Amino acid sequence: MTTRRTAGIHSRPRSVHKPAPSRSRSNGPFYVPLVGVVSALVILGTLMVLSSSTVLAMTTYGSAWYFFLRQLVWTFLGVLAFWYASRFDYHRWSELVKPIMYATCAMLGLVLLPGVGIEAGGARRWLGFDLWRFQPSEIAKLALLLFIADLLTRRADEVDDKHRVLYPILIALAVVAGLVVLEPDLDSTVLIALVAGALMIAGGIRARHLVPLAALGTVVAAYLAISEPYRRARVMTLFDPPTDLANKGYQISQSLIALGSGGISGTGLGAGKSKWLFLPNAHTDFIFSVVGEELGFIGTFLVLTLFVALAFIGVRTALNAPDRFGMLLATGVTVWVSAQAAINIGGVIGILPVSGITLPLISFGGSSLVFTLAAMGILANVARQTQR
């Protein structure tokens, strides 16, 4: 008689949604470093949003403080989300998975309805009002992460049963990713798929199932990347260095100029020139370029170091999590934030196609900041319950 394989990235047995251990005075060895790194990124991000957005805010809205004040409100809400999630026992998320998924899919569907979803730049990605709106795709990242982690935990003894584990995950992924790509938002779709793939690997699903899925996903992503002219232009910029500043490579050209003009120590906070409407989306997608211009190599190295530290803490938390559910949650959150940072920075420096996703915890963006901090709070709660 053979037994089913249940190992993921752990070799020792993992319990399924075990009750939270009794709280002690110790928060675990990874909690304080995690809070420190997240705090540093948020503080740096708030300063850079102020610096990078003043010119655009003044010329568009008549107030240099327009974006900064909104970011302060979102930061306050995000800090509350982090604080609550870090103290909310992560095991209890399993009880909320279904309503969160249903609500997320409903919101993703509402976004696509004319007159309901808010359209900007040719994409319909937001719900709410013109001044205060949010992206359901940000919620979708967290919702799908919770769903997959919960399923892989509850059915840990059945990971080789495709009908019980793999197919439900693929159906959920197809629904969420399909709704997001219809907005259209290919960048978030790719990120969601990467997180789902990482969770399946960590959850112990066999490579013979994952390799064909990865190949199929790559083909689909490549097709979608060249199916629209604006996406195709982004891809072609990688192979056609943007020497013509008025051509399709304008954004990346201005980004590289900003990065290169900063030197070692930068021009000084607030003294950059790229934000004077030379660099589009300087306070969102290309805020890393403003960091490089105003804070120089020292600033960009600091940002990279903080994200590497965040990834290291997340991996250590996952490897030492109290149970399988904690391990999967820590894995998913770590891959989410690390991959998003890598995609954004890769586009800014010209080694990846320019994406429409923000630099987590640093770029201007309310829903991204709030839900990323909520995810960081979940990771922090796992870290609090990790004792070694």
PDB file of C-alpha atoms in Angstrom, residues 35-165:
ATOM      1  CA  VAL A  35       8.165  45.603  10.785  1.00  0.00           C
ATOM      2  CA  GLY A  36      11.376  47.622  10.474  1.00  0.00           C
ATOM      3  CA  VAL A  37      11.829  46.915   6.761  1.00  0.00           C
ATOM      4  CA  VAL A  38       8.172  47.576   5.941  1.00  0.00           C
ATOM      5  CA  SER A  39       8.259  50.833   7.927  1.00  0.00           C
ATOM      6  CA  ALA A  40      11.401  51.985   6.115  1.00  0.00           C
ATOM      7  CA  LEU A  41       9.847  51.306   2.705  1.00  0.00           C
ATOM      8  CA  VAL A  42       6.608  53.107   3.586  1.00  0.00           C
ATOM      9  CA  ILE A  43       8.406  56.160   4.994  1.00  0.00           C
ATOM     10  CA  LEU A  44      10.717  56.352   1.981  1.00  0.00           C
ATOM     11  CA  GLY A  45       7.758  55.903  -0.343  1.00  0.00           C
ATOM     12  CA  THR A  46       5.788  58.699   1.305  1.00  0.00           C
ATOM     13  CA  LEU A  47       8.712  61.103   0.913  1.00  0.00           C
ATOM     14  CA  MET A  48       9.252  60.131  -2.718  1.00  0.00           C
ATOM     15  CA  VAL A  49       5.556  60.506  -3.571  1.00  0.00           C
ATOM     16  CA  LEU A  50       5.713  64.056  -2.215  1.00  0.00           C
ATOM     17  CA  SER A  51       8.856  64.839  -4.175  1.00  0.00           C
ATOM     18  CA  SER A  52       7.822  63.218  -7.453  1.00  0.00           C
ATOM     19  CA  SER A  53       4.222  64.443  -7.627  1.00  0.00           C
ATOM     20  CA  THR A  54       4.358  68.146  -6.744  1.00  0.00           C
ATOM     21  CA  VAL A  55       4.757  69.492 -10.285  1.00  0.00           C
ATOM     22  CA  LEU A  56       2.029  67.292 -11.766  1.00  0.00           C
ATOM     23  CA  ALA A  57      -0.268  68.052  -8.838  1.00  0.00           C
ATOM     24  CA  MET A  58       0.262  71.800  -9.170  1.00  0.00           C
ATOM     25  CA  THR A  59      -0.249  71.925 -12.929  1.00  0.00           C
ATOM     26  CA  THR A  60      -3.263  69.590 -12.904  1.00  0.00           C
ATOM     27  CA  TYR A  61      -5.066  70.326  -9.650  1.00  0.00           C
ATOM     28  CA  GLY A  62      -3.643  73.654  -8.529  1.00  0.00           C
ATOM     29  CA  SER A  63      -2.167  72.257  -5.327  1.00  0.00           C
ATOM     30  CA  ALA A  64       1.287  70.770  -4.915  1.00  0.00           C
ATOM     31  CA  TRP A  65      -0.039  68.696  -2.015  1.00  0.00           C
ATOM     32  CA  TYR A  66      -2.834  66.944  -3.930  1.00  0.00           C
ATOM     33  CA  PHE A  67      -1.258  63.497  -4.369  1.00  0.00           C
ATOM     34  CA  PHE A  68       0.716  63.650  -1.129  1.00  0.00           C
ATOM     35  CA  LEU A  69      -2.334  64.289   1.059  1.00  0.00           C
ATOM     36  CA  ARG A  70      -4.226  61.446  -0.592  1.00  0.00           C
ATOM     37  CA  GLN A  71      -1.228  59.181  -0.089  1.00  0.00           C
ATOM     38  CA  LEU A  72      -1.166  60.114   3.603  1.00  0.00           C
ATOM     39  CA  VAL A  73      -4.790  59.015   3.951  1.00  0.00           C
ATOM     40  CA  TRP A  74      -4.098  55.712   2.192  1.00  0.00           C
ATOM     41  CA  THR A  75      -0.972  55.216   4.288  1.00  0.00           C
ATOM     42  CA  PHE A  76      -3.009  55.690   7.458  1.00  0.00           C
ATOM     43  CA  LEU A  77      -5.553  53.117   6.258  1.00  0.00           C
ATOM     44  CA  GLY A  78      -2.755  50.782   5.202  1.00  0.00           C
ATOM     45  CA  VAL A  79      -1.037  51.018   8.575  1.00  0.00           C
ATOM     46  CA  LEU A  80      -4.360  50.180  10.250  1.00  0.00           C
ATOM     47  CA  ALA A  81      -4.724  47.187   7.903  1.00  0.00           C
ATOM     48  CA  PHE A  82      -1.186  46.058   8.726  1.00  0.00           C
ATOM     49  CA  TRP A  83      -1.744  46.471  12.466  1.00  0.00           C
ATOM     50  CA  TYR A  84      -5.010  44.540  12.433  1.00  0.00           C
ATOM     51  CA  ALA A  85      -3.763  41.747  10.156  1.00  0.00           C
ATOM     52  CA  SER A  86      -0.591  41.337  12.221  1.00  0.00           C
ATOM     53  CA  ARG A  87      -2.745  40.671  15.301  1.00  0.00           C
ATOM     54  CA  PHE A  88      -5.461  38.629  13.604  1.00  0.00           C
ATOM     55  CA  ASP A  89      -4.580  34.952  13.991  1.00  0.00           C
ATOM     56  CA  TYR A  90      -3.744  33.834  10.456  1.00  0.00           C
ATOM     57  CA  HIS A  91      -5.498  30.483  10.948  1.00  0.00           C
ATOM     58  CA  ARG A  92      -8.823  32.313  11.031  1.00  0.00           C
ATOM     59  CA  TRP A  93      -8.421  33.475   7.439  1.00  0.00           C
ATOM     60  CA  SER A  94      -9.464  29.971   6.369  1.00  0.00           C
ATOM     61  CA  GLU A  95     -12.962  30.755   7.666  1.00  0.00           C
ATOM     62  CA  LEU A  96     -13.190  33.828   5.424  1.00  0.00           C
ATOM     63  CA  VAL A  97     -11.791  32.424   2.172  1.00  0.00           C
ATOM     64  CA  LYS A  98     -15.114  31.729   0.440  1.00  0.00           C
ATOM     65  CA  PRO A  99     -16.823  35.076   1.125  1.00  0.00           C
ATOM     66  CA  ILE A 100     -13.634  36.937   0.186  1.00  0.00           C
ATOM     67  CA  MET A 101     -13.373  35.045  -3.112  1.00  0.00           C
ATOM     68  CA  TYR A 102     -17.048  35.534  -3.968  1.00  0.00           C
ATOM     69  CA  ALA A 103     -16.859  39.255  -3.183  1.00  0.00           C
ATOM     70  CA  THR A 104     -13.649  39.623  -5.197  1.00  0.00           C
ATOM     71  CA  CYS A 105     -15.085  37.930  -8.285  1.00  0.00           C
ATOM     72  CA  ALA A 106     -18.214  40.079  -7.998  1.00  0.00           C
ATOM     73  CA  MET A 107     -16.125  43.259  -7.886  1.00  0.00           C
ATOM     74  CA  LEU A 108     -13.967  42.111 -10.799  1.00  0.00           C
ATOM     75  CA  GLY A 109     -17.161  41.547 -12.770  1.00  0.00           C
ATOM     76  CA  LEU A 110     -18.599  44.942 -11.829  1.00  0.00           C
ATOM     77  CA  VAL A 111     -15.440  46.666 -13.055  1.00  0.00           C
ATOM     78  CA  LEU A 112     -16.143  45.454 -16.585  1.00  0.00           C
ATOM     79  CA  LEU A 113     -19.646  46.981 -16.695  1.00  0.00           C
ATOM     80  CA  PRO A 114     -19.853  50.306 -18.565  1.00  0.00           C
ATOM     81  CA  GLY A 115     -21.022  53.029 -16.242  1.00  0.00           C
ATOM     82  CA  VAL A 116     -19.912  51.086 -13.170  1.00  0.00           C
ATOM     83  CA  GLY A 117     -16.198  50.541 -13.665  1.00  0.00           C
ATOM     84  CA  ILE A 118     -14.099  53.695 -13.909  1.00  0.00           C
ATOM     85  CA  GLU A 119     -12.106  53.926 -17.136  1.00  0.00           C
ATOM     86  CA  ALA A 120      -8.770  55.690 -17.483  1.00  0.00           C
ATOM     87  CA  GLY A 121      -6.063  55.365 -20.106  1.00  0.00           C
ATOM     88  CA  GLY A 122      -8.106  52.915 -22.157  1.00  0.00           C
ATOM     89  CA  ALA A 123      -8.545  50.458 -19.275  1.00  0.00           C
ATOM     90  CA  ARG A 124     -11.497  49.934 -16.949  1.00  0.00           C
ATOM     91  CA  ARG A 125      -9.864  48.847 -13.683  1.00  0.00           C
ATOM     92  CA  TRP A 126     -11.406  50.870 -10.856  1.00  0.00           C
ATOM     93  CA  LEU A 127     -14.515  51.000  -8.710  1.00  0.00           C
ATOM     94  CA  GLY A 128     -15.655  53.896  -6.560  1.00  0.00           C
ATOM     95  CA  PHE A 129     -15.621  57.593  -7.351  1.00  0.00           C
ATOM     96  CA  ASP A 130     -13.277  59.637  -9.481  1.00  0.00           C
ATOM     97  CA  LEU A 131     -11.347  61.031  -6.516  1.00  0.00           C
ATOM     98  CA  TRP A 132     -11.543  57.955  -4.257  1.00  0.00           C
ATOM     99  CA  ARG A 133     -11.339  54.720  -6.138  1.00  0.00           C
ATOM    100  CA  PHE A 134      -9.707  51.321  -5.775  1.00  0.00           C
ATOM    101  CA  GLN A 135      -8.598  48.444  -7.986  1.00  0.00           C
ATOM    102  CA  PRO A 136     -10.309  45.100  -7.321  1.00  0.00           C
ATOM    103  CA  SER A 137      -7.310  43.421  -8.979  1.00  0.00           C
ATOM    104  CA  GLU A 138      -5.303  44.347  -5.866  1.00  0.00           C
ATOM    105  CA  ILE A 139      -7.847  42.523  -3.714  1.00  0.00           C
ATOM    106  CA  ALA A 140      -7.740  39.613  -6.170  1.00  0.00           C
ATOM    107  CA  LYS A 141      -4.046  39.005  -5.456  1.00  0.00           C
ATOM    108  CA  LEU A 142      -4.764  38.519  -1.769  1.00  0.00           C
ATOM    109  CA  ALA A 143      -8.041  36.640  -2.262  1.00  0.00           C
ATOM    110  CA  LEU A 144      -6.574  34.036  -4.620  1.00  0.00           C
ATOM    111  CA  LEU A 145      -3.527  33.652  -2.385  1.00  0.00           C
ATOM    112  CA  LEU A 146      -5.774  32.864   0.601  1.00  0.00           C
ATOM    113  CA  PHE A 147      -7.907  30.473  -1.460  1.00  0.00           C
ATOM    114  CA  ILE A 148      -4.980  28.440  -2.781  1.00  0.00           C
ATOM    115  CA  ALA A 149      -3.170  28.340   0.569  1.00  0.00           C
ATOM    116  CA  ASP A 150      -6.338  27.170   2.312  1.00  0.00           C
ATOM    117  CA  LEU A 151      -7.082  24.495  -0.294  1.00  0.00           C
ATOM    118  CA  LEU A 152      -3.525  23.146  -0.279  1.00  0.00           C
ATOM    119  CA  THR A 153      -3.687  22.955   3.510  1.00  0.00           C
ATOM    120  CA  ARG A 154      -7.098  21.325   3.889  1.00  0.00           C
ATOM    121  CA  ARG A 155      -6.311  18.770   1.192  1.00  0.00           C
ATOM    122  CA  ALA A 156      -2.660  18.258   2.053  1.00  0.00           C
ATOM    123  CA  ASP A 157      -3.078  14.475   1.896  1.00  0.00           C
ATOM    124  CA  GLU A 158      -4.519  14.688  -1.617  1.00  0.00           C
ATOM    125  CA  VAL A 159      -2.025  16.846  -3.472  1.00  0.00           C
ATOM    126  CA  ASP A 160      -1.633  14.166  -6.153  1.00  0.00           C
ATOM    127  CA  ASP A 161      -5.380  14.061  -6.794  1.00  0.00           C
ATOM    128  CA  LYS A 162      -5.846  16.445  -9.707  1.00  0.00           C
ATOM    129  CA  HIS A 163      -9.613  16.554  -9.331  1.00  0.00           C
ATOM    130  CA  ARG A 164      -9.439  17.495  -5.656  1.00  0.00           C
ATOM    131  CA  VAL A 165      -6.525  19.931  -5.692  1.00  0.00           C
TER     132      VAL A 165
END
